[in-house]
Coordinates of C-alpha atoms in Angstrom, one line a residue:
M10 CA -24.9 -36.8 0.9
G11 CA -25.8 -36.8 -2.7
G12 CA -24.9 -34.3 -5.5
R13 CA -21.8 -33.8 -7.6
M14 CA -18.6 -34.4 -5.8
P15 CA -15.6 -32.2 -6.3
K16 CA -13.0 -33.3 -8.7
I17 CA -10.0 -34.9 -7.1
A18 CA -6.9 -32.9 -7.7
K19 CA -3.3 -34.1 -8.1
E20 CA -1.9 -35.1 -4.7
L21 CA 0.8 -32.6 -3.9
S22 CA 3.8 -33.2 -1.6
A23 CA 4.5 -31.1 1.6
L24 CA 7.3 -29.4 -0.2
A25 CA 5.0 -28.4 -3.1
V26 CA 2.5 -27.1 -0.7
K27 CA 5.2 -25.0 1.0
K28 CA 6.0 -23.4 -2.3
L29 CA 2.4 -22.5 -2.9
A30 CA 2.2 -20.7 0.4
G31 CA 3.6 -17.5 -1.2
Q32 CA 1.2 -17.5 -4.2
P33 CA -2.2 -15.8 -3.7
G34 CA -5.2 -17.9 -4.6
R35 CA -7.0 -21.1 -3.8
H36 CA -4.9 -24.1 -4.6
P37 CA -6.2 -27.7 -4.7
V38 CA -3.7 -30.0 -3.0
G39 CA -5.2 -33.4 -3.5
G40 CA -5.4 -36.3 -1.1
A41 CA -8.9 -35.3 0.0
Q42 CA -11.8 -34.1 -2.2
G43 CA -12.4 -30.4 -2.1
L44 CA -9.3 -29.6 0.1
R45 CA -7.6 -26.3 -0.9
L46 CA -4.9 -24.0 0.4
Q47 CA -6.2 -20.5 0.5
V48 CA -3.3 -18.0 0.3
T49 CA -3.9 -14.2 0.6
D50 CA -0.4 -13.3 1.8
R51 CA 2.3 -15.0 3.8
L52 CA 0.6 -14.0 7.0
S53 CA -2.8 -15.3 6.0
T54 CA -2.7 -18.9 4.7
T55 CA -5.6 -21.3 5.6
W56 CA -7.0 -24.7 4.8
I57 CA -10.4 -24.6 3.1
L58 CA -12.7 -27.6 2.4
R59 CA -15.3 -27.0 -0.3
I60 CA -18.4 -29.2 -0.5
Q61 CA -21.2 -29.1 -3.0
S62 CA -24.6 -30.4 -1.7
S63 CA -27.3 -32.1 -3.7
D64 CA -29.2 -28.8 -4.1
G65 CA -26.2 -27.3 -5.9
R66 CA -25.1 -25.0 -3.0
R67 CA -21.4 -24.8 -2.3
R68 CA -20.1 -24.5 1.2
D69 CA -16.7 -23.7 2.5
F70 CA -15.4 -25.0 5.8
G71 CA -12.2 -23.7 7.5
L72 CA -9.8 -26.3 8.7
G73 CA -7.3 -24.1 10.4
G74 CA -4.2 -22.1 9.4
Y75 CA -1.1 -23.2 7.6
P76 CA 1.6 -24.2 8.7
A77 CA 0.1 -24.6 12.2
V78 CA -2.1 -27.3 10.6
A79 CA 0.2 -29.4 8.5
L80 CA -0.7 -31.0 5.1
A81 CA -1.3 -34.5 6.5
E82 CA -3.4 -33.2 9.3
A83 CA -5.5 -31.0 6.9
R84 CA -6.1 -34.1 4.7
T85 CA -7.2 -36.1 7.7
K86 CA -9.5 -33.3 8.9
A87 CA -11.0 -32.9 5.4
R88 CA -11.8 -36.6 5.1
E89 CA -13.3 -36.7 8.6
Y90 CA -15.3 -33.6 8.0
R91 CA -16.7 -34.9 4.7
A92 CA -17.5 -38.3 6.2
A93 CA -19.4 -36.6 9.1
I94 CA -21.4 -34.4 6.8
E95 CA -22.3 -37.3 4.5
L96 CA -23.7 -39.1 7.6
G97 CA -25.7 -36.0 8.5
N98 CA -23.4 -34.8 11.3
D99 CA -22.2 -31.3 10.4
P100 CA -19.3 -30.4 12.9
S101 CA -19.9 -26.7 12.4
V102 CA -23.5 -27.0 13.6
K103 CA -22.4 -29.0 16.6
R104 CA -19.8 -26.4 17.4
R105 CA -22.3 -23.6 17.3
R106 CA -24.7 -25.6 19.5
H107 CA -21.9 -26.3 22.0
E108 CA -20.9 -22.6 22.1
A109 CA -24.6 -21.7 22.7
R110 CA -24.7 -24.0 25.7
E111 CA -21.5 -22.5 27.1
P112 CA -21.9 -18.7 26.9
A113 CA -19.3 -18.2 29.6
K114 CA -16.6 -19.6 27.3
K115 CA -15.0 -16.4 25.8
G116 CA -12.9 -16.4 22.7
I117 CA -10.4 -13.7 21.7
T118 CA -11.9 -10.5 20.4
F119 CA -10.9 -8.8 17.2
R120 CA -9.4 -5.9 19.2
E121 CA -7.3 -8.4 21.2
A122 CA -6.3 -10.2 18.0
M123 CA -5.3 -6.9 16.5
N124 CA -3.2 -5.8 19.4
T125 CA -1.5 -9.2 19.7
Y126 CA -0.8 -9.4 16.0
I127 CA 0.6 -5.9 15.8
N128 CA 2.9 -6.7 18.8
D129 CA 4.0 -9.9 17.1
V130 CA 5.0 -8.4 13.8
K131 CA 5.8 -4.7 14.8
G132 CA 9.4 -5.3 13.6
E133 CA 8.1 -5.3 10.0
W134 CA 7.2 -1.6 10.0
K135 CA 9.6 0.8 8.5
S136 CA 8.9 3.6 11.0
K137 CA 6.9 4.5 14.1
V138 CA 4.7 6.7 11.9
H139 CA 3.7 3.7 9.7
L140 CA 2.8 1.7 12.9
E141 CA 0.7 4.6 14.2
Q142 CA -1.1 4.9 10.9
W143 CA -1.9 1.1 11.0
I144 CA -3.4 1.4 14.5
S145 CA -5.2 4.7 13.8
T146 CA -7.0 3.5 10.7
L147 CA -8.2 0.3 12.5
E148 CA -9.4 2.3 15.5
T149 CA -11.2 4.8 13.3
Y150 CA -12.9 2.6 10.7
V151 CA -12.9 -1.0 12.0
L152 CA -13.3 -1.3 15.8
P153 CA -16.5 0.9 16.0
V154 CA -18.1 -1.5 13.4
F155 CA -16.9 -4.8 14.7
K156 CA -19.4 -4.9 17.6
D157 CA -21.9 -7.6 18.7
E158 CA -25.6 -7.1 19.5
L159 CA -24.6 -5.8 23.0
A160 CA -22.3 -3.2 21.5
K161 CA -19.3 -5.2 22.8
D162 CA -16.1 -6.0 20.8
K163 CA -16.9 -8.8 18.4
L164 CA -15.0 -12.1 18.8
A165 CA -12.5 -12.7 16.0
R166 CA -14.2 -16.0 15.2
D167 CA -17.5 -14.1 14.7
V168 CA -16.3 -11.4 12.2
S169 CA -18.3 -12.0 9.0
R170 CA -18.1 -10.8 5.4
D171 CA -21.1 -8.5 6.2
D172 CA -19.0 -6.9 9.0
V173 CA -16.1 -6.3 6.6
M174 CA -18.4 -4.9 4.0
K175 CA -19.9 -2.5 6.5
V176 CA -16.3 -1.1 7.0
L177 CA -15.3 -1.0 3.4
Q178 CA -18.3 -0.2 1.3
P179 CA -18.9 3.4 2.6
I180 CA -15.3 4.4 1.6
W181 CA -14.4 2.1 -1.2
T182 CA -14.9 4.6 -4.0
T183 CA -14.2 7.8 -2.0
K184 CA -11.1 6.7 -0.1
T185 CA -10.0 3.8 -2.1
E186 CA -6.4 3.6 -1.0
T187 CA -7.4 3.8 2.7
A188 CA -10.1 1.2 2.1
E189 CA -7.8 -1.2 0.2
R190 CA -5.2 -0.9 3.0
L191 CA -7.9 -1.6 5.6
R192 CA -9.0 -4.7 3.8
G193 CA -5.5 -6.0 3.8
R194 CA -5.0 -5.2 7.5
I195 CA -8.3 -6.9 8.5
E196 CA -7.3 -9.9 6.4
R197 CA -3.9 -10.2 8.1
I198 CA -5.3 -10.0 11.6
L199 CA -8.0 -12.6 10.9
G200 CA -5.4 -14.7 9.1
W201 CA -3.3 -14.6 12.2
A202 CA -6.4 -15.5 14.3
A203 CA -7.0 -18.6 12.1
T204 CA -3.3 -19.6 12.3
K205 CA -3.6 -19.4 16.1
E206 CA -6.9 -21.4 15.9
H207 CA -9.0 -18.5 17.2
R208 CA -11.3 -19.0 14.2
T209 CA -12.0 -21.8 11.7
T210 CA -14.1 -20.3 9.0
P211 CA -12.7 -18.8 5.7
N212 CA -11.2 -15.3 6.0
P213 CA -14.1 -12.8 5.2
A214 CA -11.6 -10.1 4.2
A215 CA -9.9 -12.2 1.5
W216 CA -10.1 -10.6 -2.0
H217 CA -9.8 -13.6 -4.3
E218 CA -13.1 -15.5 -4.8
N219 CA -14.7 -13.4 -2.1
L220 CA -14.8 -9.6 -1.9
S221 CA -13.6 -9.4 -5.6
F222 CA -17.2 -10.4 -6.5
L223 CA -18.7 -7.6 -4.3
L224 CA -16.4 -4.6 -4.8
S225 CA -14.9 -2.8 -7.8
K226 CA -11.3 -3.5 -8.6
P227 CA -9.2 -0.9 -6.8
S228 CA -7.0 -0.1 -9.8
R229 CA -10.1 0.8 -11.9
I230 CA -11.3 3.3 -9.2
K231 CA -7.8 4.7 -8.6
K232 CA -7.5 5.7 -12.2
S233 CA -10.3 8.2 -11.7
Q234 CA -8.8 9.6 -8.5
H235 CA -6.7 12.7 -8.6
H236 CA -4.2 14.2 -6.2
P237 CA -4.9 18.0 -6.1
A238 CA -2.0 19.5 -8.0
L239 CA -0.6 22.9 -8.9
D240 CA -0.7 23.9 -12.6
Y241 CA 2.9 23.8 -13.8
S242 CA 2.6 27.4 -15.2
R243 CA 2.5 28.5 -11.5
I244 CA 5.4 26.5 -10.2
A245 CA 7.9 29.4 -10.3
E246 CA 5.4 31.6 -8.4
F247 CA 4.8 28.9 -5.8
L248 CA 8.5 28.2 -5.2
G249 CA 9.3 31.9 -5.0
E250 CA 7.0 32.0 -2.0
L251 CA 8.1 28.6 -0.6
C252 CA 11.8 29.6 -0.6
A253 CA 11.0 32.5 1.7
R254 CA 9.4 30.2 4.2
P255 CA 11.5 29.0 7.2
G256 CA 11.6 25.5 8.6
V257 CA 12.7 22.0 7.7
G258 CA 9.2 21.2 6.3
A259 CA 9.6 23.9 3.6
R260 CA 13.1 22.7 2.7
A261 CA 11.9 19.1 2.5
L262 CA 9.0 20.1 0.2
Q263 CA 11.4 22.0 -2.1
F264 CA 13.6 18.9 -2.3
Q265 CA 10.6 16.7 -3.1
I266 CA 9.5 19.1 -5.9
Q267 CA 13.0 19.2 -7.5
T268 CA 13.4 15.4 -7.3
A269 CA 9.8 14.5 -8.4
S270 CA 9.8 12.0 -5.5
R271 CA 7.2 10.8 -3.1
S272 CA 6.9 12.5 0.4
G273 CA 7.7 9.3 2.2
E274 CA 10.9 8.9 0.3
V275 CA 12.0 12.4 1.3
F276 CA 11.0 11.9 5.0
G277 CA 13.0 8.8 5.2
A278 CA 16.1 10.0 3.3
T279 CA 19.4 9.7 5.1
W280 CA 22.8 11.1 4.4
N281 CA 24.3 7.7 3.6
E282 CA 21.9 7.6 0.5
I283 CA 23.4 10.8 -0.9
D284 CA 26.5 11.0 -3.1
L285 CA 27.2 14.7 -3.4
Q286 CA 30.2 14.3 -5.6
A287 CA 28.3 12.3 -8.1
G288 CA 25.1 14.3 -7.5
V289 CA 23.0 11.1 -7.0
W290 CA 20.5 10.1 -4.4
T291 CA 20.1 6.3 -4.2
I292 CA 16.9 5.1 -2.5
P293 CA 17.1 1.5 -1.3
A294 CA 14.4 -1.0 -2.5
T295 CA 13.1 -1.3 1.0
R296 CA 11.9 2.3 1.0
M297 CA 10.4 2.3 -2.5
K298 CA 6.8 1.6 -3.4
M299 CA 7.8 -0.8 -6.2
K300 CA 10.5 -2.4 -4.1
E301 CA 13.2 -1.6 -6.6
E302 CA 16.3 0.5 -5.9
H303 CA 15.8 4.0 -7.4
Q304 CA 18.5 6.5 -8.3
V305 CA 17.7 10.2 -8.5
P306 CA 20.0 12.6 -10.3
L307 CA 20.1 15.8 -8.2
N308 CA 19.7 19.0 -10.1
R309 CA 21.5 22.2 -8.9
I310 CA 18.5 23.3 -6.8
A311 CA 18.2 20.0 -5.0
R312 CA 22.0 19.9 -4.4
R313 CA 22.0 23.5 -3.1
L314 CA 19.3 22.6 -0.6
I315 CA 21.6 20.1 1.1
E316 CA 25.1 21.3 0.3
D317 CA 24.8 24.2 2.8
T318 CA 24.8 21.6 5.6
R319 CA 28.1 21.5 7.5
P320 CA 30.1 18.3 7.0
E321 CA 29.8 17.3 10.7
Q322 CA 26.0 17.5 10.4
R323 CA 25.8 15.1 7.5
V324 CA 24.7 12.1 9.5
G325 CA 21.3 10.5 10.1
M326 CA 18.2 12.0 8.5
L327 CA 18.5 14.4 5.6
F328 CA 15.6 16.5 6.9
P329 CA 15.4 15.8 10.6
T330 CA 13.1 17.4 13.2
A331 CA 14.7 19.5 15.9
S332 CA 15.1 16.3 18.0
G333 CA 16.7 14.5 15.1
K334 CA 13.7 12.3 14.3
Q335 CA 11.9 11.7 11.0
L336 CA 9.4 14.3 9.8
S337 CA 5.8 13.4 9.9
N338 CA 3.4 13.5 6.9
M339 CA 2.0 16.8 8.2
A340 CA 5.2 18.7 7.9
M341 CA 4.8 19.6 4.2
I342 CA 1.0 19.7 4.3
S343 CA 1.2 22.4 7.1
V344 CA 3.5 24.5 5.0
I345 CA 1.1 24.5 2.1
R346 CA -1.9 25.3 4.4
R347 CA 0.0 28.3 5.9
M348 CA 0.8 29.5 2.4
Q349 CA -2.9 29.2 1.4
D350 CA -4.1 31.0 4.6
D351 CA -1.7 33.9 3.9
A352 CA -2.9 34.0 0.2
V353 CA -6.6 34.2 1.3
K354 CA -5.8 36.9 3.8
A355 CA -4.2 38.9 1.0
G356 CA -7.4 38.5 -1.0
I357 CA -6.1 36.1 -3.7
T358 CA -7.2 32.6 -4.7
G359 CA -4.0 30.9 -3.6
Y360 CA -2.8 27.4 -4.5
L361 CA -5.8 25.3 -5.6
D362 CA -6.2 22.5 -8.0
R363 CA -7.6 23.9 -11.3
R364 CA -9.9 20.9 -11.8
S365 CA -11.3 20.2 -8.4
G366 CA -10.8 23.5 -6.6
K367 CA -9.2 21.7 -3.7
L368 CA -6.0 22.7 -2.0
I369 CA -2.9 21.2 -3.6
T370 CA -1.0 18.3 -1.9
P371 CA 2.7 17.5 -1.8
H372 CA 2.1 14.3 -3.9
G373 CA 0.3 16.5 -6.5
F374 CA 3.7 18.0 -7.5
R375 CA 4.5 14.7 -9.2
S376 CA 1.6 15.3 -11.5
T377 CA 2.8 18.9 -12.0
F378 CA 6.1 17.6 -13.1
R379 CA 4.6 14.9 -15.4
D380 CA 2.2 17.5 -17.0
W381 CA 5.1 19.8 -17.7
I382 CA 7.0 16.9 -19.4
G383 CA 4.1 16.1 -21.6
D384 CA 3.0 19.6 -22.5
E385 CA 6.2 21.7 -22.6
T386 CA 9.0 19.3 -23.5
E387 CA 9.9 16.7 -26.1
Y388 CA 11.3 14.2 -23.5
D389 CA 10.1 10.7 -24.0
G390 CA 7.2 9.7 -21.7
D391 CA 9.1 6.6 -20.5
L392 CA 12.0 8.8 -19.3
A393 CA 9.5 10.8 -17.2
E394 CA 7.9 7.6 -15.8
M395 CA 11.4 6.4 -14.9
A396 CA 12.0 9.7 -13.0
L397 CA 8.8 9.1 -11.1
A398 CA 9.9 5.5 -10.3
H399 CA 6.9 4.0 -12.1
V400 CA 7.1 0.7 -13.9
V401 CA 8.2 1.1 -17.5
K402 CA 6.3 -1.6 -19.5
N403 CA 8.1 -1.6 -22.8
K404 CA 11.5 -2.5 -24.3
A405 CA 13.2 0.3 -22.4
E406 CA 12.7 -1.7 -19.3
A407 CA 15.8 -3.8 -20.1
A408 CA 17.9 -0.5 -20.2
Y409 CA 16.6 0.7 -16.8
R410 CA 19.8 0.5 -14.9
R411 CA 22.2 1.8 -17.6
L412 CA 24.2 4.8 -16.5
R413 CA 23.3 6.7 -19.7
M414 CA 19.7 6.6 -18.7
L415 CA 20.6 8.3 -15.4
E416 CA 22.5 11.0 -17.3
R417 CA 19.6 11.6 -19.7
R418 CA 17.4 12.0 -16.7
R419 CA 19.9 14.4 -15.2
V420 CA 19.5 16.7 -18.2
M421 CA 15.7 16.5 -17.9
M422 CA 15.9 17.4 -14.1
D423 CA 18.2 20.3 -14.8
D424 CA 15.7 21.6 -17.3
W425 CA 13.0 21.2 -14.6
A426 CA 15.1 23.3 -12.3
N427 CA 15.4 26.0 -14.9
Y428 CA 11.6 26.0 -15.4
C429 CA 11.0 26.1 -11.7
E430 CA 13.1 29.3 -11.5
G431 CA 11.1 30.9 -14.3
R432 CA 13.9 30.6 -16.8
S433 CA 12.9 30.2 -20.5
H434 CA 12.7 26.6 -21.6
K435 CA 13.6 25.6 -25.0
L436 CA 12.0 22.5 -26.5
K437 CA 14.3 19.8 -27.7
P438 CA 14.6 19.7 -31.5
E439 CA 14.6 15.9 -31.2
R440 CA 12.7 13.8 -28.7
L441 CA 15.1 12.5 -26.0
T442 CA 14.3 8.9 -25.6
L443 CA 15.5 5.8 -23.8
A444 CA 16.7 4.2 -27.0

């Protein structure tokens, strides 16, 4: 075969390749022209052989998953594949012809791959709820699309980039977070299938050098997305009504608002994370979005919500269901919906987002808190970002774990409690910063 041949990369050792397995991207490994290790995550690492033909077209050939296919074997396969193609014998064409002659030979379907993969790694999920969300999104968005011409479940080896795009494109800008998670889930399942040698072609759900050329970067779309939130000027009114509502869902929502935390962090909160004497809730890194331990100073309202619990009841979940299990995501949402229904029946607007007109969400109260900080106080923005467990990208980052930062945040959260109860709030004469 003529044409420009790929540049030969430095020949890496097996140990060097093993280190690359955790770094997303396509890494030349040397030892065979065009051989690369494609890494999407630790569960989707495959060997790719890139060849450029005389007409300038580039083609990628999958050589199996890593580490099931070791470095030495991948190099041997790459050399043999390249030699066969240069002699006019394309192995992929032969394979397709062979499969066409043997229609009775059935490979694993994507559905079967999904079920087996989930069973293999189910220990990774933090909760049953997370596992159910995984399955539900795949069953809702993916399985109905991944069908062959006979409307049967498509084989894992036959899932193409077009199939993946049919799933993602309709919801990429409207449900970006869901779509992004779906892409990762498809990628993992197909990566598992490649590792188990149920498919040999490149992963069609990979982002780098693949879907990144076809879809907008998720972070750019997310910036324009907005969780419906209550205007902070109405927080005292809302909480006055919420406090009168019975049920653990209402108490959990109050606690979330007072701590400016995420719903999932509250649902999973346990008593062993709470230090009532110090007034601190320490959320372990494993339960945080940023995978960093997060300390939350509890203001007087947050403490009051949990201090009434009898000492013998202070075990397990902080806000358990009647059966002692973790609350579902609907617990808080249902409380808000009931409050809205009652408001409409009373002939008033209720609790809608001022910009979108949509019903507010539990997550939106984080925006309520952040807007209050920016509009009504002189607290430093980085201090607020720290309270929200966001990444602080300036010199204050080095001081992140200092005790005095926690105490300054405690003052801020106490002021938030005062504002939530309708008490007058006095602006600080000097901006309270992290310095």
